[in-house]
PDB file of C-alpha atoms and ligand atoms in Angstrom:
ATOM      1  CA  UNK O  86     -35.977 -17.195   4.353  1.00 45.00           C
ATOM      2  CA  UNK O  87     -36.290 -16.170   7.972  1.00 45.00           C
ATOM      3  CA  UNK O  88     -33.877 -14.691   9.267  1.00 56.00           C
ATOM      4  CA  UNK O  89     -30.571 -16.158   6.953  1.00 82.00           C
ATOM      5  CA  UNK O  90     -30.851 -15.635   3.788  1.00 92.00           C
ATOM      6  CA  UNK O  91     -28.239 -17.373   1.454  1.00 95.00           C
ATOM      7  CA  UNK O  92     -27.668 -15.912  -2.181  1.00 97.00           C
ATOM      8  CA  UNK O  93     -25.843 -19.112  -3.002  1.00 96.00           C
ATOM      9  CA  UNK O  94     -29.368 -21.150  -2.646  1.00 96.00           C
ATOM     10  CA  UNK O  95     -31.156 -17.775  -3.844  1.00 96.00           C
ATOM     11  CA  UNK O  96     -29.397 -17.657  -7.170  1.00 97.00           C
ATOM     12  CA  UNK O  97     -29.556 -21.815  -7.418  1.00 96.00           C
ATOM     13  CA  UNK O  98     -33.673 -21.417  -7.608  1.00 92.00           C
ATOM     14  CA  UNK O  99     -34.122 -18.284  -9.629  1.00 92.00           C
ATOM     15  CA  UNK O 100     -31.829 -19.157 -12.025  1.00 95.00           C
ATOM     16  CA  UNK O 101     -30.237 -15.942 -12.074  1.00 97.00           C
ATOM     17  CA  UNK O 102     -26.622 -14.848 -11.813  1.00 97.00           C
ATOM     18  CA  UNK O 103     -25.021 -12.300  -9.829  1.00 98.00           C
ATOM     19  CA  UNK O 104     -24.111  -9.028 -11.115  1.00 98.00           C
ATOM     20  CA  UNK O 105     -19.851  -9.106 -11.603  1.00 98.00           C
ATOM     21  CA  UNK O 106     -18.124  -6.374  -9.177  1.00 97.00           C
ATOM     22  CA  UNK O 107     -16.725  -4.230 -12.122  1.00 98.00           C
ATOM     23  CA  UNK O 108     -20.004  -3.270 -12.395  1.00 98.00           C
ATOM     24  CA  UNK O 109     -20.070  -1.285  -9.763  1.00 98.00           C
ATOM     25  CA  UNK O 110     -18.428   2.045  -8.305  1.00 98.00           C
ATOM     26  CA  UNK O 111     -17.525  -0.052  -4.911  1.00 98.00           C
ATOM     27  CA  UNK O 112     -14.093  -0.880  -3.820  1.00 96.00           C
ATOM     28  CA  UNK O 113     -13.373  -4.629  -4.088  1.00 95.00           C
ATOM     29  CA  UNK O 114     -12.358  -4.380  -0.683  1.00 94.00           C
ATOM     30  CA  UNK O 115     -15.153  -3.121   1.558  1.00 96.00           C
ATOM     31  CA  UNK O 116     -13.174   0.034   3.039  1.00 97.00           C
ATOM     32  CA  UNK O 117     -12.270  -0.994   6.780  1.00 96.00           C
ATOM     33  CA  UNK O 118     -14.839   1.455   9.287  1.00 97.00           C
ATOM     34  CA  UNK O 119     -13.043   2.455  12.432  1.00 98.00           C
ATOM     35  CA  UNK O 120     -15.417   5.803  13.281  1.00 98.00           C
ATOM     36  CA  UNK O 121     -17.190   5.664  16.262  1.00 98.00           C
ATOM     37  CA  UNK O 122     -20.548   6.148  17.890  1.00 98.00           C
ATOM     38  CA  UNK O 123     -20.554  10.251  19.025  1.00 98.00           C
ATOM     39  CA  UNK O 124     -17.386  11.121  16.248  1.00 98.00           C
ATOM     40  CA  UNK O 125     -18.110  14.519  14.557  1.00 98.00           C
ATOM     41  CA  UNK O 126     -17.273  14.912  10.965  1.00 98.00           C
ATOM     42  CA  UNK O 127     -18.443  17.239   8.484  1.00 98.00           C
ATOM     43  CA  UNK O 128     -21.192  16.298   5.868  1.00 98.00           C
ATOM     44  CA  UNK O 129     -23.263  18.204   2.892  1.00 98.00           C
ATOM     45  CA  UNK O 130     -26.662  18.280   4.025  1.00 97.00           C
ATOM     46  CA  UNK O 131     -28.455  16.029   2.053  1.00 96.00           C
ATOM     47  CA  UNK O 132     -31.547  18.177   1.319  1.00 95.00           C
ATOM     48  CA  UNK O 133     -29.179  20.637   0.692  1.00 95.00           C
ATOM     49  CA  UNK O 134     -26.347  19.562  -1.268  1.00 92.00           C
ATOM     50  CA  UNK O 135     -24.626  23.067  -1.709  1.00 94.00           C
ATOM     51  CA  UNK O 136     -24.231  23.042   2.556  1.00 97.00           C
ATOM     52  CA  UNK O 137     -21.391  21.489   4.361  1.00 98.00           C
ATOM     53  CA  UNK O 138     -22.981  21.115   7.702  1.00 98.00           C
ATOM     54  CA  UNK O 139     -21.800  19.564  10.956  1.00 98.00           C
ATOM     55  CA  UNK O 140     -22.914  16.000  11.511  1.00 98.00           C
ATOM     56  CA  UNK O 141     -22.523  13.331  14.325  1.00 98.00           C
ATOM     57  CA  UNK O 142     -21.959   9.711  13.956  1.00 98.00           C
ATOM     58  CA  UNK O 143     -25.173   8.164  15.416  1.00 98.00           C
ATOM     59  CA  UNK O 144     -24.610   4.295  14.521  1.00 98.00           C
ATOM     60  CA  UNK O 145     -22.756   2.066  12.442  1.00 97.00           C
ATOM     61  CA  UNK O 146     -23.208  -0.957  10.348  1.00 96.00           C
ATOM     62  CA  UNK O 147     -20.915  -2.518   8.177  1.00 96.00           C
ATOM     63  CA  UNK O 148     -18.856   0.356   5.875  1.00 98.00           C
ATOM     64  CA  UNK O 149     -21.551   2.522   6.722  1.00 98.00           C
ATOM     65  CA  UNK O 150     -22.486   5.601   9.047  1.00 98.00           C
ATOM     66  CA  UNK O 151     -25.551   6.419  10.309  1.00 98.00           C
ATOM     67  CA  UNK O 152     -25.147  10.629  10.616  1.00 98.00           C
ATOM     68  CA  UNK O 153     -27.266  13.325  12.376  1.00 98.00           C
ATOM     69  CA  UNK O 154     -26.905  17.031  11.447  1.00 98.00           C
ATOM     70  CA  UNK O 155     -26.213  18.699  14.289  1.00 98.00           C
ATOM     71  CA  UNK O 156     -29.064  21.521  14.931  1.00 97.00           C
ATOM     72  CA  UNK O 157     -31.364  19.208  13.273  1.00 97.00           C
ATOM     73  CA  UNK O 158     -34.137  16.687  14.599  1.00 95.00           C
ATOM     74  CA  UNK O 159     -33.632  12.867  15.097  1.00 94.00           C
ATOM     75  CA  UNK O 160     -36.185  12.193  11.926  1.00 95.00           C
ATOM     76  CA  UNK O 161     -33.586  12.797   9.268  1.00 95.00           C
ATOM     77  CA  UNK O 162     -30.836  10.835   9.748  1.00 97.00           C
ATOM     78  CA  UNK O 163     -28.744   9.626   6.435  1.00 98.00           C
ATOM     79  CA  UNK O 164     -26.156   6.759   5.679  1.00 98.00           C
ATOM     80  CA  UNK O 165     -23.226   7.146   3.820  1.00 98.00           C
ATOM     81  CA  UNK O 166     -20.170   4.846   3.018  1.00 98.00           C
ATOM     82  CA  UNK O 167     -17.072   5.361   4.964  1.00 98.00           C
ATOM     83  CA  UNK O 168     -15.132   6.273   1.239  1.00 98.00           C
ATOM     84  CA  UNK O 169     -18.243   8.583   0.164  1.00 98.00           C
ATOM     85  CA  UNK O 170     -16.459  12.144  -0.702  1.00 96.00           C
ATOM     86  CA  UNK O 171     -19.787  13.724   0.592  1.00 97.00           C
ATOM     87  CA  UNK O 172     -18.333  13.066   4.532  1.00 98.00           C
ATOM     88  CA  UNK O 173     -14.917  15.245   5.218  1.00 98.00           C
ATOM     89  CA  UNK O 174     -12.596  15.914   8.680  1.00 98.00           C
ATOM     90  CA  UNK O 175     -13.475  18.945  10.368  1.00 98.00           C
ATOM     91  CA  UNK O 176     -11.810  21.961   9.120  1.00 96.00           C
ATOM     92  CA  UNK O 177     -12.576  20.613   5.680  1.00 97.00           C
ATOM     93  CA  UNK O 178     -14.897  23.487   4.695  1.00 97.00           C
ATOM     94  CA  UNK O 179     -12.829  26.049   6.100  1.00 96.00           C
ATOM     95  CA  UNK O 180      -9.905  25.056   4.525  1.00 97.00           C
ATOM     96  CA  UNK O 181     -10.974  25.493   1.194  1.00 96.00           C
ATOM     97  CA  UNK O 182     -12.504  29.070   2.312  1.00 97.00           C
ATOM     98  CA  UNK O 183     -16.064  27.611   3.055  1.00 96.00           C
ATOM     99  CA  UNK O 184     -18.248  28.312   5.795  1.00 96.00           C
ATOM    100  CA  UNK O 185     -20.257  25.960   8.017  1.00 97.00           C
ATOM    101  CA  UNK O 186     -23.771  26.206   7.297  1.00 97.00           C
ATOM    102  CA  UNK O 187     -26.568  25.264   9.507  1.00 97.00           C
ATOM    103  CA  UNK O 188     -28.889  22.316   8.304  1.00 97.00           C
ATOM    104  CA  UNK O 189     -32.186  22.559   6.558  1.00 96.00           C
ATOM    105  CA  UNK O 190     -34.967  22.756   9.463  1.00 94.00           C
ATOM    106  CA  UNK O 191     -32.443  24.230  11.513  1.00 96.00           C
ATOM    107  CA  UNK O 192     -34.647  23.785  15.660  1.00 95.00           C
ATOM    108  CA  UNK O 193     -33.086  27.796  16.517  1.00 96.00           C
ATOM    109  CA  UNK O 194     -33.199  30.998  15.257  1.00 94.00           C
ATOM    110  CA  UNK O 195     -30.612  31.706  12.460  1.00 93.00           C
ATOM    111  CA  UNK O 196     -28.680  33.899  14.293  1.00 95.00           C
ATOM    112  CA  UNK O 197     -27.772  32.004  16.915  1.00 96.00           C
ATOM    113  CA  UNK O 198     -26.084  29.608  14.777  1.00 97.00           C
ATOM    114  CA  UNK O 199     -22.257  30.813  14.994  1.00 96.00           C
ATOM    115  CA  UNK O 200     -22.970  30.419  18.830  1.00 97.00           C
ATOM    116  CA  UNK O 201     -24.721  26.770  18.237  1.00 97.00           C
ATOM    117  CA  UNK O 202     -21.498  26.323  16.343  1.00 97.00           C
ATOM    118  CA  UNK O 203     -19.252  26.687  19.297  1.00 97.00           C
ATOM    119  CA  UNK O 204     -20.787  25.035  21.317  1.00 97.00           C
ATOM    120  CA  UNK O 205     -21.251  21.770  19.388  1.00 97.00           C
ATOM    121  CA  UNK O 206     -17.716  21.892  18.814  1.00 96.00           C
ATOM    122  CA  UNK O 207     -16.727  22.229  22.027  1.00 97.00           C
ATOM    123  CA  UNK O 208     -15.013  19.658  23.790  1.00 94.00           C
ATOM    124  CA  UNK O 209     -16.164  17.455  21.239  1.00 97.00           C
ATOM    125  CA  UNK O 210     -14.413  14.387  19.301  1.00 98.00           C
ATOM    126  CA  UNK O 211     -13.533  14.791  16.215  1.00 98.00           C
ATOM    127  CA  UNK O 212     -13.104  11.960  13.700  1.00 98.00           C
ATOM    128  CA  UNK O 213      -9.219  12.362  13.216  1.00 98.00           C
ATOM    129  CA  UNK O 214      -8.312  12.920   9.357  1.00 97.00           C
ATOM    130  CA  UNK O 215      -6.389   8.994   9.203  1.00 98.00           C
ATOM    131  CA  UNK O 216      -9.590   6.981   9.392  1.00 98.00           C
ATOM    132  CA  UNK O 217     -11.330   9.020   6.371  1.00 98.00           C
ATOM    133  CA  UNK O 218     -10.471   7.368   2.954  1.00 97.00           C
ATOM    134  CA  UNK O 219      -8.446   9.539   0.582  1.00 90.00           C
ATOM    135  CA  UNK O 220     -10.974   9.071  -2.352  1.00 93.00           C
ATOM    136  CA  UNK O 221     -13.730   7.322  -3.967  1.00 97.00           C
ATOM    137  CA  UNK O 222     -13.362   4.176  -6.000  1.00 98.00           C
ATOM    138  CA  UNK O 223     -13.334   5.111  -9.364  1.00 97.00           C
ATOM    139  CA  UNK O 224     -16.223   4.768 -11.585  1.00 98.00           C
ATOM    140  CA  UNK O 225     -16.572   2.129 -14.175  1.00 98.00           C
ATOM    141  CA  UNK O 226     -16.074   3.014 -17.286  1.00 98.00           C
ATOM    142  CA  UNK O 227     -19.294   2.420 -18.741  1.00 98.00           C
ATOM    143  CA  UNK O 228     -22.900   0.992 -18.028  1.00 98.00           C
ATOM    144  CA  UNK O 229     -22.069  -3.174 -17.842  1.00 98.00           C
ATOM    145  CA  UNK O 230     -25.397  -3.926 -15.980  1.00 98.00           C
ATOM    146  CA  UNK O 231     -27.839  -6.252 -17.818  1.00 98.00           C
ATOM    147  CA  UNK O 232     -31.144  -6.685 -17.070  1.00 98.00           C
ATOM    148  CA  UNK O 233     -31.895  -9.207 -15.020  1.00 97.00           C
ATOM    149  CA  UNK O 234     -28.642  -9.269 -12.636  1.00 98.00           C
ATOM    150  CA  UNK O 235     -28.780  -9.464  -8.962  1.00 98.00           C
ATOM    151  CA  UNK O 236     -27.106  -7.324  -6.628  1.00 98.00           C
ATOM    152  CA  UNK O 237     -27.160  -5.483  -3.617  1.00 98.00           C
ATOM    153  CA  UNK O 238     -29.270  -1.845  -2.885  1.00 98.00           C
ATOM    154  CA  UNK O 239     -29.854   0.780  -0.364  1.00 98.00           C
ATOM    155  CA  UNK O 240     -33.988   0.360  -0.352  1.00 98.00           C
ATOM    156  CA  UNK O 241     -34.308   4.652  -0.464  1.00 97.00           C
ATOM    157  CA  UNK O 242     -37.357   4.861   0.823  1.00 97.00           C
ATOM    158  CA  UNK O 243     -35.786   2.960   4.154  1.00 97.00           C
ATOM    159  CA  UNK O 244     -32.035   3.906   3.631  1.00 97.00           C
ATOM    160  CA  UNK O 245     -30.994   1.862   6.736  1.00 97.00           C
ATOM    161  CA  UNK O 246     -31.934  -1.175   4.328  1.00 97.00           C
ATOM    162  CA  UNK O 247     -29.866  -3.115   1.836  1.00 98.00           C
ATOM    163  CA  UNK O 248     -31.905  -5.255   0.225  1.00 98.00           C
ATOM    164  CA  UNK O 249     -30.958  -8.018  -2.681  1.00 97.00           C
ATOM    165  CA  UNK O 250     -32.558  -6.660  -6.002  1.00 98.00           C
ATOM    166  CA  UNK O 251     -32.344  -6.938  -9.725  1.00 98.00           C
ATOM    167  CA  UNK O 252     -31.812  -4.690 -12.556  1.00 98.00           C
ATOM    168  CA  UNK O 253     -35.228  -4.429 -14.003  1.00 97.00           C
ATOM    169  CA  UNK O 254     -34.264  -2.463 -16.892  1.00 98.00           C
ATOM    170  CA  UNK O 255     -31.566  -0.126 -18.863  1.00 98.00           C
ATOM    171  CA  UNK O 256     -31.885   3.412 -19.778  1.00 97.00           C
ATOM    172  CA  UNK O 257     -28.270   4.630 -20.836  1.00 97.00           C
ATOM    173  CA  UNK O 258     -26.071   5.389 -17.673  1.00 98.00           C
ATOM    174  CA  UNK O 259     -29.360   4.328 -15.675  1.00 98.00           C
ATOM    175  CA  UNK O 260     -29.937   1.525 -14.342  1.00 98.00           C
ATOM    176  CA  UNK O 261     -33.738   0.288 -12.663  1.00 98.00           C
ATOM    177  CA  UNK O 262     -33.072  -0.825  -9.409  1.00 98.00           C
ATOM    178  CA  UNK O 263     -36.110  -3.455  -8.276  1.00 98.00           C
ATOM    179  CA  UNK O 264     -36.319  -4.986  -5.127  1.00 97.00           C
ATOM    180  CA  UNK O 265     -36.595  -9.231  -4.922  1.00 96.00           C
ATOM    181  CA  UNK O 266     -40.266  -9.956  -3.540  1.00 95.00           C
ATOM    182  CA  UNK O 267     -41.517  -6.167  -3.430  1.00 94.00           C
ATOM    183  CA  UNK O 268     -44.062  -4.151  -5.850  1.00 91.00           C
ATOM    184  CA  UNK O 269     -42.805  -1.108  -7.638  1.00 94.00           C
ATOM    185  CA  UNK O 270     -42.971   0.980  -5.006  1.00 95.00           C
ATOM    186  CA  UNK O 271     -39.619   0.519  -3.835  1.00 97.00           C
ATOM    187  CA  UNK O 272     -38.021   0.874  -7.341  1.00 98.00           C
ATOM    188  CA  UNK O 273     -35.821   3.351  -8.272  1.00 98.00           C
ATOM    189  CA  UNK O 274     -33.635   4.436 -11.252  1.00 98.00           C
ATOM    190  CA  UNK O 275     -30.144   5.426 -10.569  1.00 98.00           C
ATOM    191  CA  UNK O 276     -26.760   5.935 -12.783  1.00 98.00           C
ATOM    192  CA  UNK O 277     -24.741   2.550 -12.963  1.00 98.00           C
ATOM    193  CA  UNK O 278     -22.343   4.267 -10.571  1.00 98.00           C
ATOM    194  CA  UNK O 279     -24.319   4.672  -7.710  1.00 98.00           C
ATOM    195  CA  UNK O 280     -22.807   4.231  -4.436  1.00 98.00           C
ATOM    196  CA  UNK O 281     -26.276   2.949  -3.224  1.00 98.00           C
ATOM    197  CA  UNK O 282     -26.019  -0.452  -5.113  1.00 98.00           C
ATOM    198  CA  UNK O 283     -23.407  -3.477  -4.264  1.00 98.00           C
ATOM    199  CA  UNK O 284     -22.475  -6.520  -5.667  1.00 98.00           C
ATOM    200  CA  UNK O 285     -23.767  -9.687  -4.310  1.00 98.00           C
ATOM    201  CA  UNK O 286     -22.233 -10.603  -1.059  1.00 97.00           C
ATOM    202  CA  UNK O 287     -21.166  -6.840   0.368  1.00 98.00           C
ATOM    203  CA  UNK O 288     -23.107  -7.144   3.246  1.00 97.00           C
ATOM    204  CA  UNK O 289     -21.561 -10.856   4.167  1.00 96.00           C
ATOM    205  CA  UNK O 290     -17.700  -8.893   3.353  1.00 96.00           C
ATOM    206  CA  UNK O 291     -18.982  -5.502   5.617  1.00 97.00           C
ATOM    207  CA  UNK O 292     -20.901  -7.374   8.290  1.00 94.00           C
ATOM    208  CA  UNK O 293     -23.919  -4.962   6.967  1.00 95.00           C
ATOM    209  CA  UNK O 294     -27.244  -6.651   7.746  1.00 94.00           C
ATOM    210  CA  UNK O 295     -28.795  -8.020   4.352  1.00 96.00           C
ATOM    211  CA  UNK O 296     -32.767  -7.883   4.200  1.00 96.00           C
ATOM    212  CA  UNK O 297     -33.983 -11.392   3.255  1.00 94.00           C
ATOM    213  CA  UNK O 298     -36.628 -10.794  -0.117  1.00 94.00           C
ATOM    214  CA  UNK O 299     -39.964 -10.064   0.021  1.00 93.00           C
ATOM    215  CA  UNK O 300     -42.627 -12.343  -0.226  1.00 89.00           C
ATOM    216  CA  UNK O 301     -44.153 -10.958  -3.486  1.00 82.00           C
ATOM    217  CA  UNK O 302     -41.433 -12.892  -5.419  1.00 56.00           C
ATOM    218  CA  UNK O 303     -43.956 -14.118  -8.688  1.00 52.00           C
ATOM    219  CA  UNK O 304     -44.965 -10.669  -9.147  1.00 45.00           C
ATOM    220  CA  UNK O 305     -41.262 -10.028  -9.178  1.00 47.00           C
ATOM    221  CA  UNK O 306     -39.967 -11.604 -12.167  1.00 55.00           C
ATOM    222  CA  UNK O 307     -43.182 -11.097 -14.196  1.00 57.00           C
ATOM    223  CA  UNK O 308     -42.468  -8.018 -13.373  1.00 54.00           C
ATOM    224  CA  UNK O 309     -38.678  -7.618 -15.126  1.00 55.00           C
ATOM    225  CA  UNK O 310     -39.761 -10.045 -17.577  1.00 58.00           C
ATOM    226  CA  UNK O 311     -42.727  -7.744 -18.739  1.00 58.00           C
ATOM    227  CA  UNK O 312     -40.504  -4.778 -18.669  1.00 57.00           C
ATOM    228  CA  UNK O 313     -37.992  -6.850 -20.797  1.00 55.00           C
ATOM    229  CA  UNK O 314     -40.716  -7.611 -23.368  1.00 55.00           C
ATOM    230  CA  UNK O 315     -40.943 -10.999 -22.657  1.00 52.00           C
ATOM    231  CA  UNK O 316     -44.199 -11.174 -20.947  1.00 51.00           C
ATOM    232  CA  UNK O 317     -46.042 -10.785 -23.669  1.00 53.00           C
ATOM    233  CA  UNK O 318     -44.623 -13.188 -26.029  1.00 49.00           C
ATOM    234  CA  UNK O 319     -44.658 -15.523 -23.291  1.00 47.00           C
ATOM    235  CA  UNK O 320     -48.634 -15.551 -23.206  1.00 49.00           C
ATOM    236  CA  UNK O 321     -49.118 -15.687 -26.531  1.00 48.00           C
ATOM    237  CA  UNK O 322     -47.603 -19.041 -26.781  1.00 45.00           C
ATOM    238  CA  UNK O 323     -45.777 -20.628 -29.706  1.00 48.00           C
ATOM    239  CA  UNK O 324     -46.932 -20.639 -32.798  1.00 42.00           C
ATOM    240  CA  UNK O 325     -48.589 -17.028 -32.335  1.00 38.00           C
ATOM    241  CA  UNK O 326     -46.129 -14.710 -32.156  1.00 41.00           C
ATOM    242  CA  UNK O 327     -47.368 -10.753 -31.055  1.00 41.00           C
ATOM    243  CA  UNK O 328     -45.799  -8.606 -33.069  1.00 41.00           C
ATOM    244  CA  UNK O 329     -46.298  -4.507 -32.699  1.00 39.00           C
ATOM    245  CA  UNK O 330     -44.665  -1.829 -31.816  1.00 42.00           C
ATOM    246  CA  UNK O 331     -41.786  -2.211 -28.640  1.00 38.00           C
ATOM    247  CA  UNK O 332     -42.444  -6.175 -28.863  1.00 37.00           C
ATOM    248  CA  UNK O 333     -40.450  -7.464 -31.842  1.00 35.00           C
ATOM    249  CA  UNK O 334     -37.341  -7.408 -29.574  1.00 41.00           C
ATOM    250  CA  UNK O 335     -38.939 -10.449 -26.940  1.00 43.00           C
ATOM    251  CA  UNK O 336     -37.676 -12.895 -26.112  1.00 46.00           C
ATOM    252  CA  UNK O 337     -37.457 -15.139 -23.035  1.00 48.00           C
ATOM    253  CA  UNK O 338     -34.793 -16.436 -21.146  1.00 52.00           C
ATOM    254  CA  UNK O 339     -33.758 -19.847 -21.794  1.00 54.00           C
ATOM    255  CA  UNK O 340     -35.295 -21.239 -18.205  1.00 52.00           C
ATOM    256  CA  UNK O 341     -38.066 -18.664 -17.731  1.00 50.00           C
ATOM    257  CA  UNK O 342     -41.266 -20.935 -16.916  1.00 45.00           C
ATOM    258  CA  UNK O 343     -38.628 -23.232 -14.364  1.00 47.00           C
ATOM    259  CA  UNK O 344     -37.904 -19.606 -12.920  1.00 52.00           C
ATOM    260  CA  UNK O 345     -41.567 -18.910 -12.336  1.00 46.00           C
ATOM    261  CA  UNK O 346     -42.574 -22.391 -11.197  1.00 42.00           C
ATOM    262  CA  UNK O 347     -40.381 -22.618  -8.405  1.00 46.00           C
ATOM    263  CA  UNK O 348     -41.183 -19.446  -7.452  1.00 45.00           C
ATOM    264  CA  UNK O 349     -44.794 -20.407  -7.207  1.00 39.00           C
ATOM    265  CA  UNK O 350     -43.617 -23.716  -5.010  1.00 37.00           C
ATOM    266  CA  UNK O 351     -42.542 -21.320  -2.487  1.00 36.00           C
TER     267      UNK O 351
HETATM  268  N1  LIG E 294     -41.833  -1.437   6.764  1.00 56.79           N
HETATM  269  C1  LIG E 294     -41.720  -1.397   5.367  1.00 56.79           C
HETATM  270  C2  LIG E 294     -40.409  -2.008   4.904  1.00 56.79           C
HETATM  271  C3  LIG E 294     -40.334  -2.209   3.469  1.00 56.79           C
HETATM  272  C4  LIG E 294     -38.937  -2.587   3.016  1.00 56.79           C
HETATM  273  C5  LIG E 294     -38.875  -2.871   1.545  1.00 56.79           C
HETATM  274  N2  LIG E 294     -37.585  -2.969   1.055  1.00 56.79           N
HETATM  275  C6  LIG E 294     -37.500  -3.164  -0.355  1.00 56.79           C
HETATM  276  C7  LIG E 294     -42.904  -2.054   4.719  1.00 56.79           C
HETATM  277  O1  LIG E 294     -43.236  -3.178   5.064  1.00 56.79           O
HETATM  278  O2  LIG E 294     -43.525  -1.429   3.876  1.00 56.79           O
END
């Protein structure tokens, strides 16, 4: 696919169809993204949800931020969605009667933080209150995923990636998260209201940078297919059913062996 990647062509040859947008906890309307580079906000520290921690807008790429904990190093930067409740104006915590907390891996002694405090604050900008969003899209009511939909996710292991993926399977409000052209070692499980997964086409609406697939694609849908117990009924052909515990349920999609072939003619 170097370099463009179109999901319209993408969805043509695997035969698959996009996951709907009331699937998702995502407003239909990527929300508009008017921080800037150097704008201090405050932020829970993701390795320690129970702080609310200082943080500095490092980059930007479509709806998202790219933050930095002030106090901590450069390796642990963390995206989050301009709407995400977890980012809040300064004065936030206070206002509610909370305290500022340094980061996890704090570089200084512990008691110098109130001074570290000051003087990160000082003189700095601020992100001003209007260009936060009020609140969260709501949450779907329930799990709509199916297996086999494609959509949009945050790769976790390389959260400045969004990669196009598929739901690989269902496990009540879970959903498998698999990743198009990658082995398992990307997957994750996640609850169907995520704010990490997208529909098809958010990054095209946000200007965020889509990852074209991997290159591992066969491996790929064998691999949904197997966890959908279709593999196996696949192989043993007509006329031989395999029948057993976990397989009785198999059955393949309508077009699977077009879906493979073409992916072999890649
Ligand atoms: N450098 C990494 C990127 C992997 C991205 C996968 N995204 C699903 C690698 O090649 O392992």
């Amino acid at each position: 696919y170097q370099g463009h990647f179109s999901w319209e062509k993408y969805l043509k040859e695997t035969g698959a169809i996009a996951a709907p947008s009331s699937c998702f906890r995502q407003s239909l309307t990527p929300p508009l993204n008017e921080f800037k580079a150097g704008m201090k906000l405050e932020a829970q520290d993701p390795r320690n949800t129970t702080s609310t921690c200082i943080a500095t807008v490092v980059g930007l790429t479509g709806s998202r931020l790219r933050l930095r904990l002030d106090g901590s190093d450069n390796k642990n930067d963390f995206w989050r969605l301009v709407d995400s409740s977890e980012i809040q104006p300064i004065g936030n915590c206070e206002k509610n009667g909370g305290m500022l907390q340094p980061p996890l891996g704090f570089r200084l002694n512990a008691s110098s933080w109130p001074m570290f405090l000051l003087k990160t604050l000082n003189g700095a900008e601020m992100a001003p209150s209007r260009i936060f969003h009020k609140q969260e899209p709501p949450a779907p009511e329930q799990n709509s995923f199916q297996v086999g939909m494609k959509l949009e996710a945050v790769d976790r292991k390389n959260p400045h990636f969004i990669c196009p993926a598929t739901v690989g399977a269902l496990r009540g409000v879970e959903v498998l998260v698999t990743f198009d052209g990658w082995r398992g070692a990307f997957d994750y499980y996640c609850r169907y209201d995520s704010r990490d997964i997208f529909p098809v086409g958010w990054c095209t609406l946000t200007g965020d940078n889509l990852q074209p697939p991997g290159t591992k694609a066969l491996r790929l849908q064998l691999g949904w297919a197997k966890r959908a117990g279709w593999l196996e009924d696949a192989m043993a052909g007509p006329g031989r059913p395999v029948t057993g515990p976990g397989r009785t349920r198999g059955r393949l999609p309508a077009n699977w062996t077009q879906r493979i072939a073409l992916q072999q003619a890649q």
